Amino acid sequence: EKDRVDDSAQNNKAEEEKEERDRNDDDDDDDSKWKKTLLLIESGSRIHTTKYSREKGAVPSGFALKLRKHIRTKRLAGVRQLGSDRVLDLEFTSAGSTVAHLVLEFYAGGNIILTDQNYVILALLRPYKLPGENGALVAVRESYPI
């Protein structure tokens, strides 16, 4: 009985490894296909690609749901630094047109800001007011100050 269980586990593992190789081989066959890449963003800290999927909570936050709604099926078309600050602008397109920006601020506690194509804020982690007497408000439905 124990031998059958061990054989079954080994067969399942071998089948999973074969399926993984087949998926990887399929990806390599056509370089014109777009490949899905996981992007890890830690607010205020770092951003990088990874091949490892992280555990997801049972119920995603409202911010995560908003991100999924607006950029899930979109293509990352560009990444640029805004000014000389520690701010990145990730541009997302659909059918060749810009549809959204994800602005990542890497100072203080950091922030992740989802905007439309005109930089009107749709969602953000932390609303705040810019310093100074005429400080702009960084909040939903306001324009992101570029």
mmCIF file of N, CA and C in Angstrom:
data_model
loop_
_atom_site.group_PDB
_atom_site.id
_atom_site.type_symbol
_atom_site.label_atom_id
_atom_site.label_comp_id
_atom_site.label_asym_id
_atom_site.label_seq_id
_atom_site.Cartn_x
_atom_site.Cartn_y
_atom_site.Cartn_z
ATOM 1 N N GLU A 1 0.846 -1.196 0.000
ATOM 2 C CA GLU A 1 0.000 0.000 0.000
ATOM 3 C C GLU A 1 0.881 1.245 0.000
ATOM 4 N N LYS A 2 1.886 1.302 0.869
ATOM 5 C CA LYS A 2 2.765 2.469 0.959
ATOM 6 C C LYS A 2 3.517 2.675 -0.347
ATOM 7 N N ASP A 3 3.959 1.579 -0.998
ATOM 8 C CA ASP A 3 4.667 1.687 -2.275
ATOM 9 C C ASP A 3 3.777 2.310 -3.344
ATOM 10 N N ARG A 4 2.481 1.937 -3.339
ATOM 11 C CA ARG A 4 1.565 2.509 -4.326
ATOM 12 C C ARG A 4 1.401 4.008 -4.109
ATOM 13 N N VAL A 5 1.317 4.432 -2.867
ATOM 14 C CA VAL A 5 1.188 5.862 -2.557
ATOM 15 C C VAL A 5 2.444 6.602 -3.007
ATOM 16 N N ASP A 6 3.640 6.041 -2.718
ATOM 17 C CA ASP A 6 4.891 6.664 -3.133
ATOM 18 C C ASP A 6 4.986 6.759 -4.651
ATOM 19 N N ASP A 7 4.614 5.668 -5.348
ATOM 20 C CA ASP A 7 4.636 5.676 -6.817
ATOM 21 C C ASP A 7 3.691 6.727 -7.370
ATOM 22 N N SER A 8 2.516 6.833 -6.772
ATOM 23 C CA SER A 8 1.523 7.806 -7.226
ATOM 24 C C SER A 8 2.054 9.227 -7.042
ATOM 25 N N ALA A 9 2.690 9.511 -5.922
ATOM 26 C CA ALA A 9 3.253 10.841 -5.657
ATOM 27 C C ALA A 9 4.358 11.162 -6.651
ATOM 28 N N GLN A 10 5.217 10.156 -6.945
ATOM 29 C CA GLN A 10 6.303 10.372 -7.905
ATOM 30 C C GLN A 10 5.735 10.616 -9.307
ATOM 31 N N ASN A 11 4.714 9.862 -9.686
ATOM 32 C CA ASN A 11 4.084 10.061 -10.997
ATOM 33 C C ASN A 11 3.463 11.443 -11.105
ATOM 34 N N ASN A 12 2.772 11.898 -10.039
ATOM 35 C CA ASN A 12 2.163 13.232 -10.048
ATOM 36 C C ASN A 12 3.231 14.305 -10.198
ATOM 37 N N LYS A 13 4.336 14.132 -9.465
ATOM 38 C CA LYS A 13 5.421 15.114 -9.538
ATOM 39 C C LYS A 13 6.029 15.123 -10.937
ATOM 40 N N ALA A 14 6.240 13.957 -11.522
ATOM 41 C CA ALA A 14 6.796 13.873 -12.876
ATOM 42 C C ALA A 14 5.860 14.522 -13.889
ATOM 43 N N GLU A 15 4.547 14.290 -13.726
ATOM 44 C CA GLU A 15 3.573 14.912 -14.634
ATOM 45 C C GLU A 15 3.587 16.425 -14.499
ATOM 46 N N GLU A 16 3.671 16.938 -13.270
ATOM 47 C CA GLU A 16 3.715 18.382 -13.047
ATOM 48 C C GLU A 16 4.971 18.987 -13.668
ATOM 49 N N GLU A 17 6.106 18.309 -13.512
ATOM 50 C CA GLU A 17 7.352 18.810 -14.104
ATOM 51 C C GLU A 17 7.255 18.817 -15.625
ATOM 52 N N LYS A 18 6.646 17.781 -16.204
ATOM 53 C CA LYS A 18 6.482 17.733 -17.663
ATOM 54 C C LYS A 18 5.581 18.864 -18.137
ATOM 55 N N GLU A 19 4.476 19.093 -17.432
ATOM 56 C CA GLU A 19 3.570 20.188 -17.799
ATOM 57 C C GLU A 19 4.295 21.527 -17.732
ATOM 58 N N GLU A 20 5.114 21.723 -16.711
ATOM 59 C CA GLU A 20 5.876 22.972 -16.574
ATOM 60 C C GLU A 20 6.850 23.126 -17.737
ATOM 61 N N ARG A 21 7.545 22.036 -18.101
ATOM 62 C CA ARG A 21 8.470 22.093 -19.245
ATOM 63 C C ARG A 21 7.715 22.409 -20.525
ATOM 64 N N ASP A 22 6.552 21.776 -20.701
ATOM 65 C CA ASP A 22 5.742 22.027 -21.897
ATOM 66 C C ASP A 22 5.310 23.486 -21.968
ATOM 67 N N ARG A 23 4.880 24.040 -20.834
ATOM 68 C CA ARG A 23 4.483 25.452 -20.817
ATOM 69 C C ARG A 23 5.672 26.328 -21.187
ATOM 70 N N ASN A 24 6.834 26.045 -20.625
ATOM 71 C CA ASN A 24 8.033 26.831 -20.926
ATOM 72 C C ASN A 24 8.437 26.670 -22.380
ATOM 73 N N ASP A 25 8.327 25.428 -22.921
ATOM 74 C CA ASP A 25 8.657 25.203 -24.322
ATOM 75 C C ASP A 25 7.711 25.983 -25.226
ATOM 76 N N ASP A 26 6.409 26.007 -24.867
ATOM 77 C CA ASP A 26 5.435 26.761 -25.660
ATOM 78 C C ASP A 26 5.794 28.240 -25.674
ATOM 79 N N ASP A 27 6.241 28.778 -24.540
ATOM 80 C CA ASP A 27 6.625 30.186 -24.463
ATOM 81 C C ASP A 27 7.824 30.473 -25.342
ATOM 82 N N ASP A 28 8.761 29.535 -25.435
ATOM 83 C CA ASP A 28 9.989 29.749 -26.188
ATOM 84 C C ASP A 28 9.775 29.626 -27.682
ATOM 85 N N ASP A 29 8.693 28.930 -28.113
ATOM 86 C CA ASP A 29 8.474 28.684 -29.533
ATOM 87 C C ASP A 29 8.195 29.960 -30.310
ATOM 88 N N ASP A 30 7.512 30.942 -29.701
ATOM 89 C CA ASP A 30 7.098 32.124 -30.433
ATOM 90 C C ASP A 30 7.515 33.372 -29.673
ATOM 91 N N ASP A 31 8.610 33.972 -30.097
ATOM 92 C CA ASP A 31 9.105 35.169 -29.425
ATOM 93 C C ASP A 31 8.192 36.360 -29.622
ATOM 94 N N SER A 32 7.280 36.313 -30.591
ATOM 95 C CA SER A 32 6.385 37.435 -30.820
ATOM 96 C C SER A 32 5.261 37.488 -29.779
ATOM 97 N N LYS A 33 5.064 36.423 -29.029
ATOM 98 C CA LYS A 33 4.047 36.418 -27.973
ATOM 99 C C LYS A 33 4.518 37.307 -26.824
ATOM 100 N N TRP A 34 3.565 37.953 -26.188
ATOM 101 C CA TRP A 34 3.893 38.723 -24.996
ATOM 102 C C TRP A 34 3.888 37.770 -23.817
ATOM 103 N N LYS A 35 4.886 37.889 -22.989
ATOM 104 C CA LYS A 35 4.984 37.003 -21.838
ATOM 105 C C LYS A 35 4.588 37.755 -20.578
ATOM 106 N N LYS A 36 3.848 37.093 -19.741
ATOM 107 C CA LYS A 36 3.424 37.674 -18.481
ATOM 108 C C LYS A 36 4.604 37.651 -17.522
ATOM 109 N N THR A 37 4.872 38.793 -16.914
ATOM 110 C CA THR A 37 5.947 38.904 -15.943
ATOM 111 C C THR A 37 5.363 39.463 -14.653
ATOM 112 N N LEU A 38 5.723 38.873 -13.539
ATOM 113 C CA LEU A 38 5.254 39.370 -12.253
ATOM 114 C C LEU A 38 6.129 40.542 -11.817
ATOM 115 N N LEU A 39 5.484 41.597 -11.368
ATOM 116 C CA LEU A 39 6.178 42.791 -10.923
ATOM 117 C C LEU A 39 5.884 42.983 -9.446
ATOM 118 N N LEU A 40 6.922 43.023 -8.638
ATOM 119 C CA LEU A 40 6.770 43.208 -7.201
ATOM 120 C C LEU A 40 7.011 44.672 -6.871
ATOM 121 N N ILE A 41 6.045 45.304 -6.223
ATOM 122 C CA ILE A 41 6.169 46.707 -5.823
ATOM 123 C C ILE A 41 5.963 46.778 -4.315
ATOM 124 N N GLU A 42 6.957 47.310 -3.616
ATOM 125 C CA GLU A 42 6.824 47.582 -2.187
ATOM 126 C C GLU A 42 6.855 49.084 -2.026
ATOM 127 N N SER A 43 5.755 49.636 -1.576
ATOM 128 C CA SER A 43 5.598 51.077 -1.477
ATOM 129 C C SER A 43 6.758 51.722 -0.712
ATOM 130 N N GLY A 44 7.406 52.689 -1.359
ATOM 131 C CA GLY A 44 8.497 53.424 -0.726
ATOM 132 C C GLY A 44 9.806 52.682 -0.649
ATOM 133 N N SER A 45 9.852 51.441 -1.119
ATOM 134 C CA SER A 45 11.036 50.627 -0.918
ATOM 135 C C SER A 45 11.686 50.135 -2.204
ATOM 136 N N ARG A 46 10.932 49.363 -3.009
ATOM 137 C CA ARG A 46 11.558 48.739 -4.179
ATOM 138 C C ARG A 46 10.517 48.329 -5.206
ATOM 139 N N ILE A 47 11.024 48.062 -6.420
ATOM 140 C CA ILE A 47 10.229 47.526 -7.508
ATOM 141 C C ILE A 47 11.152 46.630 -8.326
ATOM 142 N N HIS A 48 10.706 45.427 -8.643
ATOM 143 C CA HIS A 48 11.495 44.535 -9.494
ATOM 144 C C HIS A 48 10.620 43.401 -10.002
ATOM 145 N N THR A 49 11.091 42.750 -11.055
ATOM 146 C CA THR A 49 10.382 41.588 -11.576
ATOM 147 C C THR A 49 10.769 40.369 -10.742
ATOM 148 N N THR A 50 9.902 39.381 -10.760
ATOM 149 C CA THR A 50 10.162 38.149 -10.031
ATOM 150 C C THR A 50 9.489 36.991 -10.755
ATOM 151 N N LYS A 51 10.031 35.811 -10.572
ATOM 152 C CA LYS A 51 9.382 34.627 -11.142
ATOM 153 C C LYS A 51 8.546 33.898 -10.099
ATOM 154 N N TYR A 52 8.572 34.399 -8.881
ATOM 155 C CA TYR A 52 7.838 33.753 -7.796
ATOM 156 C C TYR A 52 6.527 34.481 -7.533
ATOM 157 N N SER A 53 5.461 33.722 -7.419
ATOM 158 C CA SER A 53 4.159 34.276 -7.093
ATOM 159 C C SER A 53 4.032 34.331 -5.576
ATOM 160 N N ARG A 54 3.545 35.430 -5.066
ATOM 161 C CA ARG A 54 3.378 35.572 -3.616
ATOM 162 C C ARG A 54 1.982 35.134 -3.213
ATOM 163 N N GLU A 55 1.848 34.756 -1.949
ATOM 164 C CA GLU A 55 0.533 34.372 -1.438
ATOM 165 C C GLU A 55 -0.370 35.592 -1.426
ATOM 166 N N LYS A 56 -1.624 35.371 -1.783
ATOM 167 C CA LYS A 56 -2.606 36.441 -1.787
ATOM 168 C C LYS A 56 -3.531 36.228 -0.608
ATOM 169 N N GLY A 57 -4.020 37.319 -0.063
ATOM 170 C CA GLY A 57 -4.982 37.227 1.022
ATOM 171 C C GLY A 57 -6.309 36.691 0.500
ATOM 172 N N ALA A 58 -7.136 36.249 1.405
ATOM 173 C CA ALA A 58 -8.437 35.703 1.021
ATOM 174 C C ALA A 58 -9.301 36.767 0.354
ATOM 175 N N VAL A 59 -9.239 37.985 0.883
ATOM 176 C CA VAL A 59 -10.032 39.089 0.334
ATOM 177 C C VAL A 59 -9.076 40.229 -0.022
ATOM 178 N N PRO A 60 -8.991 40.592 -1.308
ATOM 179 C CA PRO A 60 -8.086 41.677 -1.697
ATOM 180 C C PRO A 60 -8.595 43.025 -1.180
ATOM 181 N N SER A 61 -7.672 43.956 -0.981
ATOM 182 C CA SER A 61 -8.049 45.296 -0.512
ATOM 183 C C SER A 61 -8.782 46.031 -1.627
ATOM 184 N N GLY A 62 -9.454 47.097 -1.270
ATOM 185 C CA GLY A 62 -10.139 47.924 -2.258
ATOM 186 C C GLY A 62 -9.162 48.492 -3.270
ATOM 187 N N PHE A 63 -7.963 48.851 -2.796
ATOM 188 C CA PHE A 63 -6.934 49.386 -3.690
ATOM 189 C C PHE A 63 -6.503 48.323 -4.702
ATOM 190 N N ALA A 64 -6.290 47.103 -4.251
ATOM 191 C CA ALA A 64 -5.890 46.009 -5.144
ATOM 192 C C ALA A 64 -6.986 45.730 -6.176
ATOM 193 N N LEU A 65 -8.232 45.770 -5.753
ATOM 194 C CA LEU A 65 -9.345 45.553 -6.678
ATOM 195 C C LEU A 65 -9.380 46.647 -7.745
ATOM 196 N N LYS A 66 -9.145 47.887 -7.344
ATOM 197 C CA LYS A 66 -9.138 49.008 -8.284
ATOM 198 C C LYS A 66 -8.000 48.848 -9.298
ATOM 199 N N LEU A 67 -6.811 48.445 -8.813
ATOM 200 C CA LEU A 67 -5.693 48.206 -9.724
ATOM 201 C C LEU A 67 -6.040 47.122 -10.730
ATOM 202 N N ARG A 68 -6.590 46.029 -10.254
ATOM 203 C CA ARG A 68 -6.959 44.927 -11.144
ATOM 204 C C ARG A 68 -7.952 45.394 -12.203
ATOM 205 N N LYS A 69 -8.930 46.167 -11.769
ATOM 206 C CA LYS A 69 -9.972 46.643 -12.683
ATOM 207 C C LYS A 69 -9.379 47.470 -13.823
ATOM 208 N N HIS A 70 -8.405 48.309 -13.507
ATOM 209 C CA HIS A 70 -7.898 49.252 -14.502
ATOM 210 C C HIS A 70 -6.682 48.774 -15.294
ATOM 211 N N ILE A 71 -5.855 47.879 -14.726
ATOM 212 C CA ILE A 71 -4.628 47.525 -15.458
ATOM 213 C C ILE A 71 -4.413 46.031 -15.665
ATOM 214 N N ARG A 72 -5.334 45.208 -15.239
ATOM 215 C CA ARG A 72 -5.129 43.755 -15.316
ATOM 216 C C ARG A 72 -4.820 43.261 -16.725
ATOM 217 N N THR A 73 -5.537 43.688 -17.712
ATOM 218 C CA THR A 73 -5.340 43.185 -19.078
ATOM 219 C C THR A 73 -4.566 44.169 -19.953
ATOM 220 N N LYS A 74 -3.960 45.163 -19.343
ATOM 221 C CA LYS A 74 -3.242 46.187 -20.102
ATOM 222 C C LYS A 74 -1.771 45.820 -20.238
ATOM 223 N N ARG A 75 -1.116 46.467 -21.180
ATOM 224 C CA ARG A 75 0.297 46.215 -21.459
ATOM 225 C C ARG A 75 1.131 47.356 -20.878
ATOM 226 N N LEU A 76 2.188 47.009 -20.152
ATOM 227 C CA LEU A 76 3.122 48.012 -19.646
ATOM 228 C C LEU A 76 3.946 48.486 -20.835
ATOM 229 N N ALA A 77 3.750 49.747 -21.226
ATOM 230 C CA ALA A 77 4.379 50.266 -22.441
ATOM 231 C C ALA A 77 5.615 51.110 -22.151
ATOM 232 N N GLY A 78 5.699 51.665 -20.945
ATOM 233 C CA GLY A 78 6.846 52.510 -20.668
ATOM 234 C C GLY A 78 7.058 52.727 -19.189
ATOM 235 N N VAL A 79 8.307 52.970 -18.842
ATOM 236 C CA VAL A 79 8.685 53.298 -17.470
ATOM 237 C C VAL A 79 9.616 54.497 -17.550
ATOM 238 N N ARG A 80 9.293 55.553 -16.800
ATOM 239 C CA ARG A 80 10.157 56.733 -16.807
ATOM 240 C C ARG A 80 10.203 57.359 -15.426
ATOM 241 N N GLN A 81 11.274 58.062 -15.180
ATOM 242 C CA GLN A 81 11.434 58.785 -13.924
ATOM 243 C C GLN A 81 10.838 60.164 -14.110
ATOM 244 N N LEU A 82 10.049 60.618 -13.141
ATOM 245 C CA LEU A 82 9.473 61.955 -13.212
ATOM 246 C C LEU A 82 10.438 62.945 -12.571
ATOM 247 N N GLY A 83 10.947 63.862 -13.369
ATOM 248 C CA GLY A 83 11.892 64.865 -12.876
ATOM 249 C C GLY A 83 13.140 64.205 -12.327
ATOM 250 N N SER A 84 13.690 64.805 -11.292
ATOM 251 C CA SER A 84 14.875 64.223 -10.652
ATOM 252 C C SER A 84 14.505 63.604 -9.306
ATOM 253 N N ASP A 85 13.215 63.471 -9.069
ATOM 254 C CA ASP A 85 12.718 62.888 -7.828
ATOM 255 C C ASP A 85 12.787 61.368 -7.868
ATOM 256 N N ARG A 86 12.503 60.765 -6.735
ATOM 257 C CA ARG A 86 12.412 59.304 -6.655
ATOM 258 C C ARG A 86 10.982 58.873 -6.950
ATOM 259 N N VAL A 87 10.554 59.193 -8.174
ATOM 260 C CA VAL A 87 9.188 58.896 -8.608
ATOM 261 C C VAL A 87 9.252 58.232 -9.977
ATOM 262 N N LEU A 88 8.586 57.082 -10.105
ATOM 263 C CA LEU A 88 8.509 56.369 -11.381
ATOM 264 C C LEU A 88 7.091 56.447 -11.923
ATOM 265 N N ASP A 89 6.988 56.540 -13.247
ATOM 266 C CA ASP A 89 5.707 56.541 -13.935
ATOM 267 C C ASP A 89 5.663 55.304 -14.827
ATOM 268 N N LEU A 90 4.755 54.384 -14.531
ATOM 269 C CA LEU A 90 4.556 53.198 -15.360
ATOM 270 C C LEU A 90 3.343 53.474 -16.240
ATOM 271 N N GLU A 91 3.543 53.434 -17.545
ATOM 272 C CA GLU A 91 2.479 53.744 -18.498
ATOM 273 C C GLU A 91 1.875 52.450 -19.041
ATOM 274 N N PHE A 92 0.548 52.346 -18.966
ATOM 275 C CA PHE A 92 -0.157 51.167 -19.441
ATOM 276 C C PHE A 92 -0.995 51.528 -20.662
ATOM 277 N N THR A 93 -0.968 50.636 -21.670
ATOM 278 C CA THR A 93 -1.704 50.882 -22.904
ATOM 279 C C THR A 93 -2.655 49.735 -23.218
ATOM 280 N N SER A 94 -3.616 50.068 -24.078
ATOM 281 C CA SER A 94 -4.534 49.078 -24.617
ATOM 282 C C SER A 94 -4.845 49.521 -26.039
ATOM 283 N N ALA A 95 -4.689 48.633 -26.985
ATOM 284 C CA ALA A 95 -4.914 48.926 -28.403
ATOM 285 C C ALA A 95 -4.090 50.130 -28.857
ATOM 286 N N GLY A 96 -2.877 50.258 -28.314
ATOM 287 C CA GLY A 96 -1.959 51.306 -28.741
ATOM 288 C C GLY A 96 -2.163 52.664 -28.096
ATOM 289 N N SER A 97 -3.179 52.825 -27.269
ATOM 290 C CA SER A 97 -3.436 54.108 -26.611
ATOM 291 C C SER A 97 -3.174 54.007 -25.116
ATOM 292 N N THR A 98 -2.620 55.070 -24.548
ATOM 293 C CA THR A 98 -2.401 55.109 -23.102
ATOM 294 C C THR A 98 -3.747 55.128 -22.397
ATOM 295 N N VAL A 99 -3.896 54.247 -21.412
ATOM 296 C CA VAL A 99 -5.159 54.182 -20.676
ATOM 297 C C VAL A 99 -4.993 54.454 -19.183
ATOM 298 N N ALA A 100 -3.773 54.285 -18.669
ATOM 299 C CA ALA A 100 -3.562 54.489 -17.237
ATOM 300 C C ALA A 100 -2.076 54.674 -16.948
ATOM 301 N N HIS A 101 -1.807 55.279 -15.802
ATOM 302 C CA HIS A 101 -0.444 55.417 -15.290
ATOM 303 C C HIS A 101 -0.451 54.909 -13.857
ATOM 304 N N LEU A 102 0.625 54.261 -13.467
ATOM 305 C CA LEU A 102 0.828 53.879 -12.080
ATOM 306 C C LEU A 102 2.057 54.646 -11.625
ATOM 307 N N VAL A 103 1.852 55.600 -10.734
ATOM 308 C CA VAL A 103 2.933 56.462 -10.257
ATOM 309 C C VAL A 103 3.417 55.894 -8.924
ATOM 310 N N LEU A 104 4.723 55.619 -8.857
ATOM 311 C CA LEU A 104 5.324 55.044 -7.652
ATOM 312 C C LEU A 104 6.246 56.071 -7.028
ATOM 313 N N GLU A 105 5.962 56.444 -5.786
ATOM 314 C CA GLU A 105 6.792 57.404 -5.055
ATOM 315 C C GLU A 105 7.657 56.625 -4.074
ATOM 316 N N PHE A 106 8.965 56.867 -4.148
ATOM 317 C CA PHE A 106 9.914 56.110 -3.318
ATOM 318 C C PHE A 106 10.581 56.979 -2.261
ATOM 319 N N TYR A 107 9.871 57.890 -1.667
ATOM 320 C CA TYR A 107 10.411 58.676 -0.564
ATOM 321 C C TYR A 107 9.446 58.581 0.607
ATOM 322 N N ALA A 108 9.961 58.871 1.799
ATOM 323 C CA ALA A 108 9.195 58.735 3.049
ATOM 324 C C ALA A 108 8.585 57.334 3.100
ATOM 325 N N GLY A 109 7.286 57.236 3.348
ATOM 326 C CA GLY A 109 6.613 55.936 3.391
ATOM 327 C C GLY A 109 6.266 55.423 2.009
ATOM 328 N N GLY A 110 6.443 56.292 1.019
ATOM 329 C CA GLY A 110 6.133 55.914 -0.350
ATOM 330 C C GLY A 110 4.652 55.981 -0.633
ATOM 331 N N ASN A 111 4.315 55.821 -1.882
ATOM 332 C CA ASN A 111 2.922 55.833 -2.289
ATOM 333 C C ASN A 111 2.799 55.148 -3.643
ATOM 334 N N ILE A 112 1.649 54.603 -3.910
ATOM 335 C CA ILE A 112 1.325 54.020 -5.210
ATOM 336 C C ILE A 112 0.036 54.701 -5.644
ATOM 337 N N ILE A 113 0.095 55.348 -6.827
ATOM 338 C CA ILE A 113 -1.014 56.179 -7.276
ATOM 339 C C ILE A 113 -1.437 55.725 -8.672
ATOM 340 N N LEU A 114 -2.692 55.344 -8.818
ATOM 341 C CA LEU A 114 -3.254 54.954 -10.106
ATOM 342 C C LEU A 114 -3.958 56.171 -10.697
ATOM 343 N N THR A 115 -3.577 56.527 -11.936
ATOM 344 C CA THR A 115 -4.227 57.654 -12.606
ATOM 345 C C THR A 115 -4.756 57.203 -13.969
ATOM 346 N N ASP A 116 -5.622 58.039 -14.532
ATOM 347 C CA ASP A 116 -6.061 57.775 -15.903
ATOM 348 C C ASP A 116 -5.004 58.316 -16.865
ATOM 349 N N GLN A 117 -5.312 58.354 -18.162
ATOM 350 C CA GLN A 117 -4.339 58.793 -19.159
ATOM 351 C C GLN A 117 -3.978 60.270 -19.002
ATOM 352 N N ASN A 118 -4.827 61.068 -18.325
ATOM 353 C CA ASN A 118 -4.573 62.499 -18.125
ATOM 354 C C ASN A 118 -4.038 62.811 -16.724
ATOM 355 N N TYR A 119 -3.598 61.806 -16.004
ATOM 356 C CA TYR A 119 -3.059 61.923 -14.648
ATOM 357 C C TYR A 119 -4.090 62.389 -13.618
ATOM 358 N N VAL A 120 -5.362 62.093 -13.853
ATOM 359 C CA VAL A 120 -6.385 62.317 -12.836
ATOM 360 C C VAL A 120 -6.378 61.078 -11.950
ATOM 361 N N ILE A 121 -6.239 61.271 -10.654
ATOM 362 C CA ILE A 121 -6.063 60.161 -9.714
ATOM 363 C C ILE A 121 -7.354 59.351 -9.564
ATOM 364 N N LEU A 122 -7.221 58.030 -9.776
ATOM 365 C CA LEU A 122 -8.341 57.095 -9.627
ATOM 366 C C LEU A 122 -8.299 56.382 -8.279
ATOM 367 N N ALA A 123 -7.104 56.101 -7.789
ATOM 368 C CA ALA A 123 -6.923 55.403 -6.505
ATOM 369 C C ALA A 123 -5.500 55.646 -6.026
ATOM 370 N N LEU A 124 -5.300 55.625 -4.715
ATOM 371 C CA LEU A 124 -3.959 55.758 -4.149
ATOM 372 C C LEU A 124 -3.933 55.163 -2.751
ATOM 373 N N LEU A 125 -2.732 54.814 -2.318
ATOM 374 C CA LEU A 125 -2.594 54.228 -0.980
ATOM 375 C C LEU A 125 -2.783 55.278 0.108
ATOM 376 N N ARG A 126 -2.102 56.435 -0.033
ATOM 377 C CA ARG A 126 -2.108 57.452 1.018
ATOM 378 C C ARG A 126 -2.354 58.848 0.439
ATOM 379 N N PRO A 127 -3.530 59.442 0.654
ATOM 380 C CA PRO A 127 -3.730 60.828 0.229
ATOM 381 C C PRO A 127 -2.881 61.760 1.092
ATOM 382 N N TYR A 128 -2.427 62.875 0.536
ATOM 383 C CA TYR A 128 -1.635 63.842 1.294
ATOM 384 C C TYR A 128 -1.669 65.190 0.597
ATOM 385 N N LYS A 129 -1.179 66.202 1.293
ATOM 386 C CA LYS A 129 -1.077 67.545 0.743
ATOM 387 C C LYS A 129 0.402 67.874 0.595
ATOM 388 N N LEU A 130 0.766 68.402 -0.573
ATOM 389 C CA LEU A 130 2.160 68.775 -0.806
ATOM 390 C C LEU A 130 2.538 69.930 0.108
ATOM 391 N N PRO A 131 3.787 69.985 0.580
ATOM 392 C CA PRO A 131 4.200 71.071 1.471
ATOM 393 C C PRO A 131 4.195 72.428 0.753
ATOM 394 N N GLY A 132 4.097 73.484 1.542
ATOM 395 C CA GLY A 132 4.080 74.836 0.986
ATOM 396 C C GLY A 132 2.704 75.451 1.134
ATOM 397 N N GLU A 133 2.644 76.767 0.969
ATOM 398 C CA GLU A 133 1.367 77.448 1.188
ATOM 399 C C GLU A 133 0.345 77.153 0.094
ATOM 400 N N ASN A 134 0.806 76.875 -1.105
ATOM 401 C CA ASN A 134 -0.113 76.505 -2.203
ATOM 402 C C ASN A 134 -0.029 75.018 -2.499
ATOM 403 N N GLY A 135 0.197 74.211 -1.487
ATOM 404 C CA GLY A 135 0.379 72.776 -1.673
ATOM 405 C C GLY A 135 -0.823 72.108 -2.305
ATOM 406 N N ALA A 136 -0.562 71.369 -3.354
ATOM 407 C CA ALA A 136 -1.635 70.650 -4.049
ATOM 408 C C ALA A 136 -2.067 69.442 -3.228
ATOM 409 N N LEU A 137 -3.325 69.107 -3.362
ATOM 410 C CA LEU A 137 -3.861 67.936 -2.690
ATOM 411 C C LEU A 137 -3.665 66.731 -3.607
ATOM 412 N N VAL A 138 -3.062 65.674 -3.071
ATOM 413 C CA VAL A 138 -2.888 64.429 -3.827
ATOM 414 C C VAL A 138 -3.939 63.466 -3.277
ATOM 415 N N ALA A 139 -5.060 63.398 -4.004
ATOM 416 C CA ALA A 139 -6.209 62.600 -3.559
ATOM 417 C C ALA A 139 -7.021 62.182 -4.785
ATOM 418 N N VAL A 140 -7.964 61.275 -4.574
ATOM 419 C CA VAL A 140 -8.809 60.775 -5.658
ATOM 420 C C VAL A 140 -9.552 61.942 -6.317
ATOM 421 N N ARG A 141 -9.648 61.894 -7.641
ATOM 422 C CA ARG A 141 -10.294 62.879 -8.516
ATOM 423 C C ARG A 141 -9.519 64.192 -8.637
ATOM 424 N N GLU A 142 -8.325 64.256 -8.070
ATOM 425 C CA GLU A 142 -7.452 65.422 -8.255
ATOM 426 C C GLU A 142 -6.421 65.066 -9.317
ATOM 427 N N SER A 143 -5.828 66.088 -9.954
ATOM 428 C CA SER A 143 -4.756 65.847 -10.925
ATOM 429 C C SER A 143 -3.462 65.616 -10.183
ATOM 430 N N TYR A 144 -2.702 64.624 -10.647
ATOM 431 C CA TYR A 144 -1.398 64.362 -10.034
ATOM 432 C C TYR A 144 -0.423 65.439 -10.505
ATOM 433 N N PRO A 145 0.275 66.107 -9.567
ATOM 434 C CA PRO A 145 1.197 67.180 -9.939
ATOM 435 C C PRO A 145 2.491 66.620 -10.533
ATOM 436 N N ILE A 146 2.672 66.803 -11.834
ATOM 437 C CA ILE A 146 3.866 66.290 -12.492
ATOM 438 C C ILE A 146 4.929 67.376 -12.505
#
